[in-house]
Amino acid sequence: MKIGNVELKNNIFLAPMAGVTDMPFRILCKEQECGLVYTEMVSAKGMHYDDDKSNKLTLMHEKERPGAVQIFGSDPKIMAEVAEKLNKSDAAIIDINMGCPAPKITKNGEGSALMKNPELVAEIIKSVVSASQKPVTVKIRKGWDDSTINAIEIARIAEKNGARAIAVHGRTREQYYSGKADWDIIRQVKEAVSIPVIGNGDVTGPKEAQKLLEETRCDAIMVGRGAQGNPWIFKKIVKFLEDGTIISDPSPKEKIETIIRHMDMLIDLKGEKTGILEMRSHIAWYIKGMRDAAYTKQKIFQMKGKEEIITLLRSFLMRQ
């Protein structure tokens, strides 16, 4: 699998997710054979004003390369300036977010709101491509709502203006993450453009991944919520697509060890206070479906120290 001049190990990717795809989690997914990881979305405006938090989100560890940095914004000049800054970064690919449904993003005309303005979409992509020495990709949705389904139009604009791949989430902005993803729109986009198309939506395991590939003929798959608390999903999909083998789920012991390692990496990166706060949601995803998960999650959300969390997790493991 290639995007521009970037050679990738396989075509099973981790979707960019705010509050989820932090550096430690990306490393864990890469270790489980994920073909391409994306950062959490980064504000172009934040980088323009040299915001420390925004700049830090673009950092990539050597263990996760090649990786993509996803940026969001609606000002073509600022987006181009940020792309130029990212020429010096360790990111292999720059992705433009045109799919985020969050009101705090769309109210500024950013994220999926851009799909309502095809002329601006063209301008942004053209500006970023001109400034970037790295391949530029775009992530979109099916459309803003059911009355404005324009993924095909936006995909053609992206290709015409130099994007090297396009990811399509088969839901409208109005759907957020509810209902069923429309895979047929991914197939239609694939038939409409010649650049690689990445299918996104409702891939929760190997069989869904295979079905998405077969039904849409897309070039790659992007796993979002199916990867939350589940970095093992990538290895499972890759192996199943290779030879039909279903790898068994990780043992409770492996899950707890991975949680502790993830937490250690996050604390090293952001300090104990922030690391613990951000880790709480990850832990809830990791232990979902296990015995006493609801009680343990409730306790963890009240804890502030690493050692007390580890003690709780060890006693939780004993009950599995």
C-alpha positions as semicolon CSV with decimal commas, in nm:
position;residue;x (nm);y (nm);z (nm)
1;M;0,000;0,000;0,000
2;K;0,136;0,341;-0,102
3;I;0,011;0,695;-0,042
4;G;0,210;0,928;-0,261
5;N;0,572;0,826;-0,203
6;V;0,498;0,674;0,140
7;E;0,526;0,295;0,152
8;L;0,300;0,135;0,415
9;K;0,324;-0,212;0,569
10;N;-0,045;-0,287;0,509
11;N;-0,380;-0,121;0,443
12;I;-0,540;-0,137;0,790
13;F;-0,524;0,208;0,952
14;L;-0,604;0,368;1,289
15;A;-0,852;0,657;1,254
16;P;-0,765;0,994;1,410
17;M;-0,975;1,036;1,727
18;A;-0,959;1,328;1,969
19;G;-0,881;1,210;2,320
20;V;-0,799;0,860;2,196
21;T;-0,511;0,844;1,949
22;D;-0,242;0,980;2,180
23;M;0,121;0,882;2,111
24;P;0,130;0,582;2,352
25;F;-0,188;0,436;2,203
26;R;-0,054;0,485;1,850
27;I;0,266;0,299;1,945
28;L;0,060;0,010;2,087
29;C;-0,144;-0,008;1,765
30;K;0,171;0,001;1,551
31;E;0,311;-0,291;1,755
32;Q;-0,008;-0,479;1,665
33;E;0,063;-0,436;1,292
34;C;-0,143;-0,123;1,224
35;G;-0,040;0,000;0,877
36;L;-0,079;0,375;0,942
37;V;-0,158;0,575;1,256
38;Y;-0,302;0,927;1,272
39;T;-0,259;1,184;1,548
40;E;-0,553;1,341;1,724
41;M;-0,672;1,635;1,515
42;V;-0,456;1,944;1,559
43;S;-0,584;2,301;1,534
44;A;-0,412;2,490;1,252
45;K;-0,501;2,813;1,432
46;G;-0,337;2,678;1,748
47;M;-0,018;2,604;1,556
48;H;-0,035;2,943;1,385
49;Y;-0,031;3,109;1,729
50;D;0,243;2,870;1,843
51;D;0,022;2,706;2,106
52;D;0,235;2,455;2,296
53;K;-0,044;2,197;2,333
54;S;-0,120;2,203;1,959
55;N;0,248;2,175;1,865
56;K;0,295;1,878;2,101
57;L;0,008;1,690;1,938
58;T;0,209;1,675;1,614
59;L;0,505;1,494;1,772
60;M;0,569;1,140;1,651
61;H;0,783;0,870;1,808
62;E;1,017;0,669;1,584
63;K;0,823;0,354;1,684
64;E;0,505;0,478;1,516
65;R;0,650;0,599;1,187
66;P;0,540;0,635;0,916
67;G;0,246;0,824;1,064
68;A;0,005;1,100;0,965
69;V;-0,070;1,431;1,137
70;Q;-0,429;1,545;1,101
71;I;-0,493;1,920;1,094
72;F;-0,820;2,112;1,099
73;G;-0,908;2,468;1,007
74;S;-1,095;2,678;0,752
75;D;-0,842;2,947;0,654
76;P;-0,644;2,834;0,346
77;K;-0,348;3,064;0,430
78;I;-0,317;2,938;0,788
79;M;-0,358;2,576;0,673
80;A;-0,078;2,626;0,417
81;E;0,148;2,789;0,676
82;V;0,096;2,492;0,909
83;A;0,168;2,246;0,627
84;E;0,496;2,429;0,570
85;K;0,581;2,398;0,942
86;L;0,504;2,026;0,926
87;N;0,760;1,980;0,647
88;K;1,016;1,977;0,931
89;S;0,817;1,727;1,141
90;D;0,848;1,349;1,161
91;A;0,504;1,300;1,006
92;A;0,507;1,119;0,672
93;I;0,159;1,238;0,567
94;I;-0,059;1,544;0,633
95;D;-0,431;1,477;0,661
96;I;-0,697;1,747;0,642
97;N;-1,001;1,699;0,867
98;M;-1,327;1,761;0,684
99;G;-1,530;1,511;0,885
100;C;-1,536;1,609;1,254
101;P;-1,903;1,652;1,363
102;A;-1,840;1,825;1,700
103;P;-2,039;2,150;1,734
104;K;-1,739;2,341;1,875
105;I;-1,558;2,261;1,547
106;T;-1,844;2,297;1,296
107;K;-1,971;2,628;1,440
108;N;-1,646;2,785;1,314
109;G;-1,702;2,640;0,966
110;E;-1,436;2,372;1,027
111;G;-1,445;1,990;1,024
112;S;-1,751;1,847;0,847
113;A;-1,897;2,199;0,800
114;L;-1,643;2,243;0,520
115;M;-1,840;1,994;0,310
116;K;-2,109;2,262;0,276
117;N;-1,858;2,486;0,098
118;P;-1,696;2,298;-0,197
119;E;-1,516;2,613;-0,324
120;L;-1,343;2,657;0,011
121;V;-1,259;2,285;0,018
122;A;-1,081;2,324;-0,317
123;E;-0,892;2,631;-0,194
124;I;-0,778;2,466;0,130
125;I;-0,658;2,145;-0,037
126;K;-0,478;2,337;-0,313
127;S;-0,305;2,563;-0,057
128;V;-0,195;2,275;0,167
129;V;-0,071;2,065;-0,127
130;S;0,129;2,362;-0,261
131;A;0,298;2,419;0,075
132;S;0,358;2,055;0,171
133;Q;0,656;1,841;0,079
134;K;0,462;1,540;0,210
135;P;0,159;1,365;0,058
136;V;-0,169;1,532;0,158
137;T;-0,484;1,329;0,229
138;V;-0,838;1,432;0,322
139;K;-1,095;1,275;0,557
140;I;-1,461;1,342;0,481
141;R;-1,810;1,215;0,566
142;K;-2,099;1,110;0,344
143;G;-2,225;1,470;0,359
144;W;-2,363;1,725;0,604
145;D;-2,711;1,569;0,620
146;D;-2,936;1,345;0,410
147;S;-3,033;1,632;0,183
148;T;-2,671;1,728;0,106
149;I;-2,489;1,402;0,034
150;N;-2,185;1,522;-0,162
151;A;-1,896;1,288;-0,077
152;I;-1,841;1,211;-0,447
153;E;-1,820;1,580;-0,539
154;I;-1,579;1,654;-0,252
155;A;-1,364;1,349;-0,336
156;R;-1,332;1,465;-0,699
157;I;-1,237;1,814;-0,578
158;A;-0,975;1,661;-0,346
159;E;-0,823;1,456;-0,629
160;K;-0,827;1,750;-0,872
161;N;-0,643;1,970;-0,621
162;G;-0,364;1,725;-0,545
163;A;-0,483;1,505;-0,254
164;R;-0,310;1,166;-0,268
165;A;-0,584;0,968;-0,087
166;I;-0,929;1,023;0,059
167;A;-1,089;0,863;0,365
168;V;-1,469;0,838;0,367
169;H;-1,676;0,785;0,682
170;G;-2,011;0,647;0,569
171;R;-2,223;0,870;0,794
172;T;-2,351;1,227;0,759
173;R;-2,259;1,494;1,011
174;E;-2,619;1,488;1,133
175;Q;-2,581;1,118;1,223
176;Y;-2,266;1,180;1,431
177;Y;-2,180;0,817;1,520
178;S;-2,535;0,681;1,538
179;G;-2,715;0,448;1,303
180;K;-2,541;0,235;1,045
181;A;-2,253;0,353;0,826
182;D;-2,342;0,362;0,456
183;W;-2,072;0,157;0,286
184;D;-2,231;0,212;-0,054
185;I;-2,116;0,576;-0,055
186;I;-1,759;0,448;-0,006
187;R;-1,804;0,224;-0,312
188;Q;-1,939;0,519;-0,514
189;V;-1,642;0,737;-0,417
190;K;-1,403;0,453;-0,508
191;E;-1,562;0,435;-0,854
192;A;-1,547;0,814;-0,898
193;V;-1,175;0,879;-0,829
194;S;-0,842;0,718;-0,912
195;I;-0,656;0,806;-0,588
196;P;-0,668;0,550;-0,302
197;V;-0,994;0,547;-0,106
198;I;-0,994;0,455;0,264
199;G;-1,323;0,317;0,397
200;N;-1,432;0,410;0,750
201;G;-1,731;0,316;0,965
202;D;-1,854;0,013;1,161
203;V;-1,539;-0,201;1,137
204;T;-1,538;-0,378;1,473
205;G;-1,353;-0,694;1,376
206;P;-1,191;-0,903;1,099
207;K;-1,513;-1,018;0,929
208;E;-1,650;-0,663;0,899
209;A;-1,313;-0,552;0,758
210;Q;-1,326;-0,821;0,490
211;K;-1,688;-0,736;0,410
212;L;-1,610;-0,365;0,374
213;L;-1,323;-0,441;0,135
214;E;-1,536;-0,678;-0,071
215;E;-1,845;-0,456;-0,088
216;T;-1,671;-0,128;-0,166
217;R;-1,343;-0,235;-0,334
218;C;-1,178;0,040;-0,126
219;D;-0,798;0,041;-0,102
220;A;-0,765;0,058;0,277
221;I;-0,969;0,041;0,595
222;M;-0,971;0,287;0,881
223;V;-1,068;0,153;1,224
224;G;-1,206;0,407;1,471
225;R;-1,416;0,315;1,773
226;G;-1,344;-0,055;1,715
227;A;-0,986;0,015;1,825
228;Q;-1,075;0,192;2,151
229;G;-0,922;-0,017;2,429
230;N;-0,843;-0,274;2,161
231;P;-0,507;-0,222;1,984
232;W;-0,513;-0,599;1,910
233;I;-0,782;-0,546;1,644
234;F;-0,520;-0,460;1,381
235;K;-0,327;-0,786;1,411
236;K;-0,657;-0,977;1,410
237;I;-0,774;-0,808;1,087
238;V;-0,436;-0,839;0,912
239;K;-0,408;-1,209;0,997
240;F;-0,767;-1,286;0,897
241;L;-0,727;-1,111;0,561
242;E;-0,399;-1,297;0,503
243;D;-0,514;-1,654;0,564
244;G;-0,854;-1,661;0,733
245;T;-0,709;-1,728;1,079
246;I;-0,903;-1,584;1,375
247;I;-0,659;-1,484;1,650
248;S;-0,805;-1,528;1,999
249;D;-0,869;-1,226;2,220
250;P;-0,596;-1,116;2,462
251;S;-0,613;-1,271;2,809
252;P;-0,726;-1,054;3,104
253;K;-0,360;-1,056;3,220
254;E;-0,239;-0,922;2,885
255;K;-0,508;-0,653;2,891
256;I;-0,411;-0,534;3,240
257;E;-0,039;-0,537;3,152
258;T;-0,114;-0,330;2,839
259;I;-0,320;-0,081;3,043
260;I;-0,032;-0,034;3,290
261;R;0,219;0,009;3,006
262;H;-0,009;0,257;2,826
263;M;-0,052;0,452;3,151
264;D;0,325;0,458;3,217
265;M;0,392;0,593;2,866
266;L;0,119;0,856;2,902
267;I;0,256;0,968;3,241
268;D;0,609;0,989;3,095
269;L;0,471;1,203;2,815
270;K;0,235;1,434;3,006
271;G;0,308;1,397;3,378
272;E;0,109;1,200;3,636
273;K;-0,184;1,441;3,681
274;T;-0,271;1,480;3,311
275;G;-0,165;1,125;3,227
276;I;-0,407;0,976;3,484
277;L;-0,694;1,205;3,378
278;E;-0,652;1,110;3,012
279;M;-0,597;0,742;3,091
280;R;-0,929;0,695;3,271
281;S;-1,134;0,672;2,949
282;H;-0,881;0,436;2,794
283;I;-0,907;0,204;3,097
284;A;-1,287;0,203;3,072
285;W;-1,259;0,093;2,706
286;Y;-0,997;-0,174;2,781
287;I;-1,200;-0,343;3,058
288;K;-1,546;-0,313;2,898
289;G;-1,728;-0,645;2,905
290;M;-1,507;-0,793;3,178
291;R;-1,641;-0,901;3,519
292;D;-1,692;-0,606;3,761
293;A;-1,598;-0,357;3,487
294;A;-1,869;-0,101;3,580
295;Y;-1,768;-0,095;3,950
296;T;-1,395;-0,079;3,864
297;K;-1,449;0,203;3,613
298;Q;-1,644;0,400;3,873
299;K;-1,359;0,361;4,126
300;I;-1,089;0,453;3,871
301;F;-1,270;0,774;3,775
302;Q;-1,228;0,885;4,139
303;M;-0,856;0,805;4,158
304;K;-0,568;1,046;4,103
305;G;-0,256;0,833;4,161
306;K;-0,090;0,569;3,946
307;E;-0,015;0,326;4,231
308;E;-0,374;0,314;4,361
309;I;-0,498;0,247;4,006
310;I;-0,245;-0,037;3,963
311;T;-0,352;-0,189;4,298
312;L;-0,718;-0,175;4,191
313;L;-0,639;-0,325;3,848
314;R;-0,448;-0,614;4,007
315;S;-0,738;-0,702;4,237
316;F;-0,973;-0,664;3,935
317;L;-0,755;-0,914;3,746
318;M;-0,779;-1,165;4,033
319;R;-1,159;-1,166;3,989
320;Q;-1,148;-1,249;3,618
